mmCIF file of C-alpha atoms and ligand atoms in Angstrom:
data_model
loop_
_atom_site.group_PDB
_atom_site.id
_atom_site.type_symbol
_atom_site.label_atom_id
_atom_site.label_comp_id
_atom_site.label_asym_id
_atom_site.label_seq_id
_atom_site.Cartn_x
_atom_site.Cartn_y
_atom_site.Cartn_z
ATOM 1 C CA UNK A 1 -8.492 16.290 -12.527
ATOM 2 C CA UNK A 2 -9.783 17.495 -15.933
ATOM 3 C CA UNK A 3 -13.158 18.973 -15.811
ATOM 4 C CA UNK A 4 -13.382 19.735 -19.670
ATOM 5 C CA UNK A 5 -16.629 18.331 -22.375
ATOM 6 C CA UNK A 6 -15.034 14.850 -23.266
ATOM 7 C CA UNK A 7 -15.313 11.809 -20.829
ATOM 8 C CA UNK A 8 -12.881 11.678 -18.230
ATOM 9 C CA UNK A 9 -10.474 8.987 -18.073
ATOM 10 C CA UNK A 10 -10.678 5.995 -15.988
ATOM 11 C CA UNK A 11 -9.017 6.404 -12.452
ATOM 12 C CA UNK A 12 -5.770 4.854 -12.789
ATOM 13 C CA UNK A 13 -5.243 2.644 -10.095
ATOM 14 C CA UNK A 14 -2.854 4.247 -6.970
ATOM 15 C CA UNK A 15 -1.242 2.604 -4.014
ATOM 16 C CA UNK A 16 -2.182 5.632 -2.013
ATOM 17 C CA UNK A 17 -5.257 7.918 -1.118
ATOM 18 C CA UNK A 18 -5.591 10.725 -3.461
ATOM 19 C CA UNK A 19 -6.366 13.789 -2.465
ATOM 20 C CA UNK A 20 -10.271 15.021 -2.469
ATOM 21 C CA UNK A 21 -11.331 17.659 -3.792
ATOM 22 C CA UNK A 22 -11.466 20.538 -1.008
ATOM 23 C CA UNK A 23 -12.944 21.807 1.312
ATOM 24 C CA UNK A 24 -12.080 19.987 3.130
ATOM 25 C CA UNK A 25 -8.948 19.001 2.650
ATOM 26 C CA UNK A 26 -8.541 15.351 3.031
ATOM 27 C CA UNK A 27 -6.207 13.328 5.135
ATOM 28 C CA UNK A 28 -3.343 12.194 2.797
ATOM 29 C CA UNK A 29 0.163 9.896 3.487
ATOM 30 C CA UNK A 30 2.219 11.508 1.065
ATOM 31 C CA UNK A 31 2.947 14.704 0.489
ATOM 32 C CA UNK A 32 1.847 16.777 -1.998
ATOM 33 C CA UNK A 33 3.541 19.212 -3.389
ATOM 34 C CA UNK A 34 6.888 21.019 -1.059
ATOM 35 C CA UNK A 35 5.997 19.538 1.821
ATOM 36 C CA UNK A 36 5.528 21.728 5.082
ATOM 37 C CA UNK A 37 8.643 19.897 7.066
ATOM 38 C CA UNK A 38 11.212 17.631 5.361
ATOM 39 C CA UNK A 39 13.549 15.967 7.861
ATOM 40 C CA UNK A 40 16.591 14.396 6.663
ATOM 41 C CA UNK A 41 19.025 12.178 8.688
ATOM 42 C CA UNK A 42 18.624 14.584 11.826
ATOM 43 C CA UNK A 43 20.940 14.393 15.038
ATOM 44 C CA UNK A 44 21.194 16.464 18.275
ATOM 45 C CA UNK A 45 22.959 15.795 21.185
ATOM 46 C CA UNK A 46 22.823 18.363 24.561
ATOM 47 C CA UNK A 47 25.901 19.761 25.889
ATOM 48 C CA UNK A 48 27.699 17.449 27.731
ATOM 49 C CA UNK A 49 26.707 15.066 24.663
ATOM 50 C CA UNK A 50 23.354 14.057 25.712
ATOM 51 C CA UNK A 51 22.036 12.020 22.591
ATOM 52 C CA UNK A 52 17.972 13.409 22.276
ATOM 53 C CA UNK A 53 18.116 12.648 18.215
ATOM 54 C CA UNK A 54 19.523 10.066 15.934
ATOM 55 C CA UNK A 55 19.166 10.114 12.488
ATOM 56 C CA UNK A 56 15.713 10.738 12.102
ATOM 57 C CA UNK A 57 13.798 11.446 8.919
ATOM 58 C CA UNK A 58 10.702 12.078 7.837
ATOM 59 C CA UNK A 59 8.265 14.782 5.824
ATOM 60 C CA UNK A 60 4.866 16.318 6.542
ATOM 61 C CA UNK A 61 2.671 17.272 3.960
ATOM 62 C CA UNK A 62 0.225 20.677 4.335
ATOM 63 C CA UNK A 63 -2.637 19.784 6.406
ATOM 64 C CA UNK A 64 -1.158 16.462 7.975
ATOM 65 C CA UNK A 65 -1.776 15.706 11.315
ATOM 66 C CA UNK A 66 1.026 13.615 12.720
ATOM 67 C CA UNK A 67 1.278 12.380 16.248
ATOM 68 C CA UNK A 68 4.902 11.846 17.686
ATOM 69 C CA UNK A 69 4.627 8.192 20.396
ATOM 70 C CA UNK A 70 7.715 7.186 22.623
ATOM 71 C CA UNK A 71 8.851 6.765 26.360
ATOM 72 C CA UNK A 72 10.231 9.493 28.411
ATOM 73 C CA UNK A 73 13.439 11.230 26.902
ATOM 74 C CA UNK A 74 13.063 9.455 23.506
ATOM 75 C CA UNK A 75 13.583 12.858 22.239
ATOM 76 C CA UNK A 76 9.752 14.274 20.645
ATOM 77 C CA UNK A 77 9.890 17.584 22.659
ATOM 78 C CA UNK A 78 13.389 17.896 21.289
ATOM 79 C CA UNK A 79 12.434 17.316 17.940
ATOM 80 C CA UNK A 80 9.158 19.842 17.889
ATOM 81 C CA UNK A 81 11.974 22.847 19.389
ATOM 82 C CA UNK A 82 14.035 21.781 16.445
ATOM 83 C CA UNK A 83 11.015 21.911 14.047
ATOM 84 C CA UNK A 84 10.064 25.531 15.438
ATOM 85 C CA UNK A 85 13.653 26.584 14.893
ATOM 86 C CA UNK A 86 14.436 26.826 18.550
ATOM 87 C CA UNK A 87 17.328 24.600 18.118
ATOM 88 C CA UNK A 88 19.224 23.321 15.408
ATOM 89 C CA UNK A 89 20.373 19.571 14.290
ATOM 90 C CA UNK A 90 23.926 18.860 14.701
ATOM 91 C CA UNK A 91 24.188 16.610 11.653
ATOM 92 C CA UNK A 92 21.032 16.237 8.777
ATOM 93 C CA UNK A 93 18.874 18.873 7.879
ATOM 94 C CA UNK A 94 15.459 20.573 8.412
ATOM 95 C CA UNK A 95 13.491 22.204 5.453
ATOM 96 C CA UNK A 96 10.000 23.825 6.313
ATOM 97 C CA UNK A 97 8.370 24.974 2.916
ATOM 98 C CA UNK A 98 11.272 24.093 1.013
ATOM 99 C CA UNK A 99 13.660 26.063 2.963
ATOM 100 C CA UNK A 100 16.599 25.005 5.243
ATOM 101 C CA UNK A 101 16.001 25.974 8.777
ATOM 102 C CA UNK A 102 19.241 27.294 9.921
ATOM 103 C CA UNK A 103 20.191 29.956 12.081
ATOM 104 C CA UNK A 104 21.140 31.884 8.693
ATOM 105 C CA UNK A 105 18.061 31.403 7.571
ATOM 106 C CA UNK A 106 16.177 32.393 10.261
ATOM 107 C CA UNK A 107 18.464 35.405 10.563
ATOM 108 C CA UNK A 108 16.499 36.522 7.580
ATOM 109 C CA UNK A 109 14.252 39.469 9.360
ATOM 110 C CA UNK A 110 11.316 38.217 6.379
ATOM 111 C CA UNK A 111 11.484 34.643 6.794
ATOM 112 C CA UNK A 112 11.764 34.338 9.583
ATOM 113 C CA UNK A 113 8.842 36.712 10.618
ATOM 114 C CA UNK A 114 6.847 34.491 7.602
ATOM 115 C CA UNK A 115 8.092 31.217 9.723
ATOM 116 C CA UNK A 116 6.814 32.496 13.212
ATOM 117 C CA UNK A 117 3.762 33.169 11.916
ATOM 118 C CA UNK A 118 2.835 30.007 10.245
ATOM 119 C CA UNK A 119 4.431 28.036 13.006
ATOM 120 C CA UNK A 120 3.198 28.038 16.451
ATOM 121 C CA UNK A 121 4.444 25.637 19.335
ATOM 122 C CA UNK A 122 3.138 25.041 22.817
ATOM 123 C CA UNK A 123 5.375 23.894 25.133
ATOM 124 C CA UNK A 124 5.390 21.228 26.755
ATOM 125 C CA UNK A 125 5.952 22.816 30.253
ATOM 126 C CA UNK A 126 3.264 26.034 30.290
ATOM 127 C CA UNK A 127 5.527 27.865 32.046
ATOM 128 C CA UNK A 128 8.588 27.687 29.597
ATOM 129 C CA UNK A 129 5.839 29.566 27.123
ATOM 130 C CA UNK A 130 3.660 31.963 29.584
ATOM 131 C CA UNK A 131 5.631 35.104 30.472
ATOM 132 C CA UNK A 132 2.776 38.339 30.559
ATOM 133 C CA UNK A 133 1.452 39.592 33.087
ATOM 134 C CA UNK A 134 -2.604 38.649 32.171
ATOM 135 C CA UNK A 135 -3.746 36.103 30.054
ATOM 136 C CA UNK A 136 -5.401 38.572 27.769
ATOM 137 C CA UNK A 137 -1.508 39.922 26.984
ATOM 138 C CA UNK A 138 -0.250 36.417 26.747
ATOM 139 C CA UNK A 139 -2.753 35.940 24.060
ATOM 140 C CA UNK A 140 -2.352 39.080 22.437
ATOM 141 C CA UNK A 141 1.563 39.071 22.258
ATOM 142 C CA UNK A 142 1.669 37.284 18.838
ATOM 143 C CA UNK A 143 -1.382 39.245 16.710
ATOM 144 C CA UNK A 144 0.522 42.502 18.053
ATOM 145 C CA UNK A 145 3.787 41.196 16.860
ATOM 146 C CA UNK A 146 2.119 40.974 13.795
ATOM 147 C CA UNK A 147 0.875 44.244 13.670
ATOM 148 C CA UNK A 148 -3.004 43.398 13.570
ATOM 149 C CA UNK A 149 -4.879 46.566 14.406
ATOM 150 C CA UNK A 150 -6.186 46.644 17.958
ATOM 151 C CA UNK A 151 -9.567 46.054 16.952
ATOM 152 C CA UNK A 152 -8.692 42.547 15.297
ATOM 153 C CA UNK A 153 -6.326 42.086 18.178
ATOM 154 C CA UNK A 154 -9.439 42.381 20.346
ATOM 155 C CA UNK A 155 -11.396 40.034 18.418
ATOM 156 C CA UNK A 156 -8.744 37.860 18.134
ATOM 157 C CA UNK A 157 -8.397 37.349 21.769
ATOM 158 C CA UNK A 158 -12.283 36.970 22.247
ATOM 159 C CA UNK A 159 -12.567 34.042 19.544
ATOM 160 C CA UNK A 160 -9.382 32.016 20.937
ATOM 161 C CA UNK A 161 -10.209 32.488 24.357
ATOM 162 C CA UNK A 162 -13.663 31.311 23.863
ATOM 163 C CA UNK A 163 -12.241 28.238 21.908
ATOM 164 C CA UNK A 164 -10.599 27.329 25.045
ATOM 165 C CA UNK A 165 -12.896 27.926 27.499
ATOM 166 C CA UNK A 166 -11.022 30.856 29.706
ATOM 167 C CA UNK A 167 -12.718 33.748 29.040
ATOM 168 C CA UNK A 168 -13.036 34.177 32.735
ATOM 169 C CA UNK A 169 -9.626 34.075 32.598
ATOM 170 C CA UNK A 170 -8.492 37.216 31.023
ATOM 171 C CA UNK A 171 -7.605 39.483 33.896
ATOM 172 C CA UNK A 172 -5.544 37.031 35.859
ATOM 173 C CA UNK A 173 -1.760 36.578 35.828
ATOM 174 C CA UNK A 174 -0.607 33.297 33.423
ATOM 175 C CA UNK A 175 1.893 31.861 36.698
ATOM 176 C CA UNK A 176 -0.879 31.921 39.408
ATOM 177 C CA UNK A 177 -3.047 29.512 37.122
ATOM 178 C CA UNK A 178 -3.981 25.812 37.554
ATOM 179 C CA UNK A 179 -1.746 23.351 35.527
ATOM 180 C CA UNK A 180 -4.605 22.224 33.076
ATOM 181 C CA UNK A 181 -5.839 26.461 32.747
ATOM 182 C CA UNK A 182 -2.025 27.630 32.365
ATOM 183 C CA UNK A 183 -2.379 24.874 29.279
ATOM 184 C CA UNK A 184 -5.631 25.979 27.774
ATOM 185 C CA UNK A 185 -3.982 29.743 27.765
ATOM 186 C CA UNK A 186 -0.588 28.541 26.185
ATOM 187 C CA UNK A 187 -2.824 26.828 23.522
ATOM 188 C CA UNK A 188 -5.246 29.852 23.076
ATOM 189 C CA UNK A 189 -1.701 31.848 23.168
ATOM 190 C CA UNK A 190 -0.522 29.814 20.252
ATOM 191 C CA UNK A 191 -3.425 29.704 18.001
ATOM 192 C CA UNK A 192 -4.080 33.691 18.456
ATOM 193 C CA UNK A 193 -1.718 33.915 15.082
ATOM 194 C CA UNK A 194 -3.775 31.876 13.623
ATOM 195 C CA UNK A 195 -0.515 29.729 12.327
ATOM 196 C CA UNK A 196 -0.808 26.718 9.407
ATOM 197 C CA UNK A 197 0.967 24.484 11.693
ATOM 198 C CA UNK A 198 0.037 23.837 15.426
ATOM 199 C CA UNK A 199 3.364 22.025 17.357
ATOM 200 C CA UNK A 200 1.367 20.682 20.587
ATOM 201 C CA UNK A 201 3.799 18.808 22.894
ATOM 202 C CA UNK A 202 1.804 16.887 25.202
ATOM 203 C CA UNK A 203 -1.344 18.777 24.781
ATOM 204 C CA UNK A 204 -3.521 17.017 26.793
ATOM 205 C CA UNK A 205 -1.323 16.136 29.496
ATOM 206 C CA UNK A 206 -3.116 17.904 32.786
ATOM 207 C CA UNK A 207 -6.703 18.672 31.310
ATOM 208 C CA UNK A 208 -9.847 16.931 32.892
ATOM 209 C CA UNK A 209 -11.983 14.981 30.366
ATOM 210 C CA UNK A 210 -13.969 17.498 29.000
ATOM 211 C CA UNK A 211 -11.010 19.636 28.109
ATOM 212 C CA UNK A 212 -9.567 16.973 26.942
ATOM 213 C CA UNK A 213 -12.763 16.250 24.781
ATOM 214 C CA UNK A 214 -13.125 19.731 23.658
ATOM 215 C CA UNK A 215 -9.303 20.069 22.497
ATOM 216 C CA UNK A 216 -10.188 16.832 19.944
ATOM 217 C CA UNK A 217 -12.897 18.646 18.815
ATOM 218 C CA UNK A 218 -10.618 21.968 18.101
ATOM 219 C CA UNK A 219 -8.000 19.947 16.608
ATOM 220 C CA UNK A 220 -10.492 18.077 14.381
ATOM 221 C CA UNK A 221 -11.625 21.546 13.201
ATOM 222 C CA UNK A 222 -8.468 22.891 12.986
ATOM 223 C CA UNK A 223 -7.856 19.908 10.439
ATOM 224 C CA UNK A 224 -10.564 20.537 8.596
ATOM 225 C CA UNK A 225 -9.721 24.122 8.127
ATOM 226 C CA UNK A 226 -6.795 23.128 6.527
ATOM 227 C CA UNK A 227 -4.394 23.169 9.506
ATOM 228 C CA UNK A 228 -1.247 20.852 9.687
ATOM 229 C CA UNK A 229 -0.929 19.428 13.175
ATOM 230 C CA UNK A 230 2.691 17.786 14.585
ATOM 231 C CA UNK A 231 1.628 16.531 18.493
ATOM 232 C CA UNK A 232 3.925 14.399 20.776
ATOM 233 C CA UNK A 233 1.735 12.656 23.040
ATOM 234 C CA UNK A 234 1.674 9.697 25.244
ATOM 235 C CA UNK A 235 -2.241 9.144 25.481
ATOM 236 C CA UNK A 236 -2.618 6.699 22.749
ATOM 237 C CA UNK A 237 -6.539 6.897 23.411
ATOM 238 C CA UNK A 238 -6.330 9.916 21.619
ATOM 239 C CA UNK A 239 -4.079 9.337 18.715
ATOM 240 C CA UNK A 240 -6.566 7.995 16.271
ATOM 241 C CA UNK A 241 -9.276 11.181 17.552
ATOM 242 C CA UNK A 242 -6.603 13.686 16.154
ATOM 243 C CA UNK A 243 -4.337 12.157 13.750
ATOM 244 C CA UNK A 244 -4.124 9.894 10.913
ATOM 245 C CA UNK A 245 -0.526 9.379 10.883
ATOM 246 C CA UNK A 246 1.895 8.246 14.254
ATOM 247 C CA UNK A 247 5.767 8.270 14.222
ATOM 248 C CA UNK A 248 6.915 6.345 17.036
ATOM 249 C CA UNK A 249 10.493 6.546 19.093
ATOM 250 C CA UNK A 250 12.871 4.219 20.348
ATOM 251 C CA UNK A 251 14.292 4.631 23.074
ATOM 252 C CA UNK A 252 17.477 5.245 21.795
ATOM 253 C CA UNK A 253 16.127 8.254 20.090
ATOM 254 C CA UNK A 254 15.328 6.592 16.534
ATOM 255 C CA UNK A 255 12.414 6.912 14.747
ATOM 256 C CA UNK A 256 11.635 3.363 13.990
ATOM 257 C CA UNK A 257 7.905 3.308 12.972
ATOM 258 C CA UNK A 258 6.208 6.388 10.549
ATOM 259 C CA UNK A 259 2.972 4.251 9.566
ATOM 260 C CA UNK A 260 -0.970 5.183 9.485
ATOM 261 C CA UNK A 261 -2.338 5.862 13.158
ATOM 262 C CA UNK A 262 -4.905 2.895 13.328
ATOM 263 C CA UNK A 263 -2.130 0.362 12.548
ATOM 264 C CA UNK A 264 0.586 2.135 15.037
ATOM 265 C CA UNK A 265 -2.351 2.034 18.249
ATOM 266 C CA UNK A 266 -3.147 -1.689 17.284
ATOM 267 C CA UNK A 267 0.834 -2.927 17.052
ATOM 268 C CA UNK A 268 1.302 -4.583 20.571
ATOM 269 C CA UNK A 269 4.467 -5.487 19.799
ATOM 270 C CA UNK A 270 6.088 -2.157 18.749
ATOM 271 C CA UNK A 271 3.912 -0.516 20.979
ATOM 272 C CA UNK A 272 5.582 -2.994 24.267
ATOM 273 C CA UNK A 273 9.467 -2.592 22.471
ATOM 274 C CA UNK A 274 9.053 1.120 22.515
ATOM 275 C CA UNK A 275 7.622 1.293 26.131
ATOM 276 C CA UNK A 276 4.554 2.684 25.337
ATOM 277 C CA UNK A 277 2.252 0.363 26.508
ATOM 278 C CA UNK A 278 3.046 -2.427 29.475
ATOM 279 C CA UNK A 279 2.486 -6.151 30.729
ATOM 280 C CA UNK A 280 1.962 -6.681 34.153
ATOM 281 C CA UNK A 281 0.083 -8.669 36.584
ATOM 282 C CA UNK A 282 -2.931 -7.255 37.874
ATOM 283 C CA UNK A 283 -6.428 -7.843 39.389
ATOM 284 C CA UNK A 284 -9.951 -7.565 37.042
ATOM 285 C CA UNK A 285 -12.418 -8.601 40.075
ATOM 286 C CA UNK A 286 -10.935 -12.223 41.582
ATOM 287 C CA UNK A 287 -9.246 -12.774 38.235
ATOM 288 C CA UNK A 288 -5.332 -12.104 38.373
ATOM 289 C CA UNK A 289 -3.717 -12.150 35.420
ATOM 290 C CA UNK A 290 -1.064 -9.807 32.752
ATOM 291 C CA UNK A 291 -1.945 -8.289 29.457
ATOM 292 C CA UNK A 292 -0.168 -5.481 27.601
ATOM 293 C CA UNK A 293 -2.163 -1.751 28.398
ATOM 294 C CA UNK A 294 -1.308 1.441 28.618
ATOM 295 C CA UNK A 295 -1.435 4.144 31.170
ATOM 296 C CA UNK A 296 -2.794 7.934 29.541
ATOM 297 C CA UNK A 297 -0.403 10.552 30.821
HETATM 298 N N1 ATP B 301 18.072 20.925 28.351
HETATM 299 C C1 ATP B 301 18.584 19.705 28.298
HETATM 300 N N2 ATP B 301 19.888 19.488 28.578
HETATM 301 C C2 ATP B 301 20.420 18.238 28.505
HETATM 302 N N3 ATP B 301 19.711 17.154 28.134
HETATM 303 C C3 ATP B 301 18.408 17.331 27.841
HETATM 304 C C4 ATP B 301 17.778 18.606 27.907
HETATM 305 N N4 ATP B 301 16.483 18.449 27.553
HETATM 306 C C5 ATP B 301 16.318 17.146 27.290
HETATM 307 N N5 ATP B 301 17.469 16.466 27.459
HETATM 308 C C6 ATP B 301 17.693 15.032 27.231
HETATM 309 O O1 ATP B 301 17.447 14.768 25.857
HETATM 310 C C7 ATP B 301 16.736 13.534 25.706
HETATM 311 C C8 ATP B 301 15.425 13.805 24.983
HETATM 312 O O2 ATP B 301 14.603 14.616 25.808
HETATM 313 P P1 ATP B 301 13.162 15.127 25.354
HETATM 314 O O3 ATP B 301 12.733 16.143 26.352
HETATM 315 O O4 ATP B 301 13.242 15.533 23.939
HETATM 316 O O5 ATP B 301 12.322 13.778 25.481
HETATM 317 P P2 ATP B 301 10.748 13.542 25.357
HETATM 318 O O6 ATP B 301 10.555 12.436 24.386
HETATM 319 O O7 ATP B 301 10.059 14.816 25.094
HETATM 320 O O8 ATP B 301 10.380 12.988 26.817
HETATM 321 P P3 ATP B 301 9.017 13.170 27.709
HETATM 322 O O9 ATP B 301 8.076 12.115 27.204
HETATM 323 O O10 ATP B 301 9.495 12.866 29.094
HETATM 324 O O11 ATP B 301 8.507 14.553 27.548
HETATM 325 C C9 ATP B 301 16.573 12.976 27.120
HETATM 326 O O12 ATP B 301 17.605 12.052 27.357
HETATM 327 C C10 ATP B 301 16.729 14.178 28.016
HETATM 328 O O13 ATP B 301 17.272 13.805 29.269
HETATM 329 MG MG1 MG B 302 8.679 15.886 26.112
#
């Protein structure tokens, strides 16, 4: 926008939101700029030819926040190990900042350094992700990989663990946690880099409600601190709390809805076709009778 003597001209109309002026950064649909993941025409398939992916696209602009909706083995945790370079498509193609994500690429000692540390995922599964033998090393694996000195390490630790809520935590071993605490560490684990882009798969799957409450609140700060946010999830209650955007999954592994998130949670008939939500009989009071809802994970 020009901020020069003469009068400046009058807004020309736009189909879309443009962007505020920052801080904060505002939500936005379309990219701007190289966006931070462009997806093109993806597939993957497991060994034995196990289809988790077909032909998905889509991009995410810097300081999205995206939620990924679908059943059971529609393919989202597949997709987020494909967007953190774990895995690679068999046909399309994966850019993050620009730049193909390929096992060449990421061969690359400085990109791919760059990539891991403005891309952190949590696993699904805590225990696919937790592997030292205290918390306070799981969370300090990734600022020591980055060569922080042990004093930022320190503090580092302190502020993430305190984010999360398991300070008391820090002296005992990741695998002899609670589901819900091993989940607050892997998140604490992955946000100790202090990454751009948070990859949450199924973050809130296994935390009581005021965990649950307290991760919206750190999500909503990450956002407005300028953070882009990609989280598969199947607790729709939540969608709209931490994302303005919601790319939904068939069940045969298409992406077959990329919309805003407050028309995606209020689409009862995409929401039934891709099994996210349900109709059956049951019981308010005396009354029996079927409606579509959904069950939170
Ligand atoms: N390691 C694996 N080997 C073979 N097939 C796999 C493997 N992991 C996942 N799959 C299959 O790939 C498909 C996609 O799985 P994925 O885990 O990505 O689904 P999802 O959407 O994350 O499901 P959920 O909601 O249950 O977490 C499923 O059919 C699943 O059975
Ligand atoms: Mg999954």
């Amino acid at each position: 926008m020009s901020s020069g003597g003469a009068a400046a001209p009058p807004p020309v109309p736009s189909p879309v939101p443009l962007p505020a002026p920052a801080p904060p950064p505002a939500p936005t649909l379309v990219p701007r700029g190289v966006p931070v993941f462009r997806v093109d025409a993806i597939s993957f398939r497991y060994p034995g030819g196990i289809l988790a992916l077909d032909g998905v696209s889509f991009e995410i602009a810097p300081n999205e926040a995206v939620c990924l909706l679908g059943s059971n083995g529609c393919g989202k945790s597949t997709l987020l190990r494909l967007l953190d370079g774990l895995a690679f498509p068999d046909s399309g193609r994966i850019e993050a900042w620009g730049r193909p994500l390929l096992p060449a690429t990421l061969a690359d000692e400085g990109f791919s350094r760059e990539f891991r540390r403005r891309v952190g995922l949590v696993f699904q599964d805590a225990d696919t992700q937790l592997f030292s033998p205290t918390v306070l090393d799981e969370v300090a694996f990734g600022p020591l990989q980055l060569g922080l000195s042990h004093e930022e390490v320190r503090a580092r630790c302190r502020d993430v663990l305190a984010l999360l809520g398991v300070e008391r935590l820090a002296d005992r071993e990741p695998h002899a946690l609670s589901g819900g605490e091993k989940k607050r560490v892997a998140i604490a684990a992955a946000l100790a880099t202090d990454p751009d882009v948070l990859l949450l798969d199924e973050p809130f799957a296994g935390l009581d409600p005021r965990s649950q409450a307290r991760l919206v609140d750190l999500l909503q700060a990450l956002r407005a601190r300028g953070k882009t946010i990609v989280a598969a999830t199947h607790d729709l209650s939540a969608v709209e709390e931490i994302a303005e955007r919601a790319i939904v999954f068939s069940e045969d592994h298409r992406a077959v809805a990329d919309a805003p998130a407050s028309a995606i949670v209020r689409d009862v008939a995409l929401l039934l076709r891709a099994n996210l939500i349900h109709d059956h009989p049951h019981r308010h009071g005396t009354l029996a009778h079927a409606h579509p809802h959904g069950h939170s994970s």
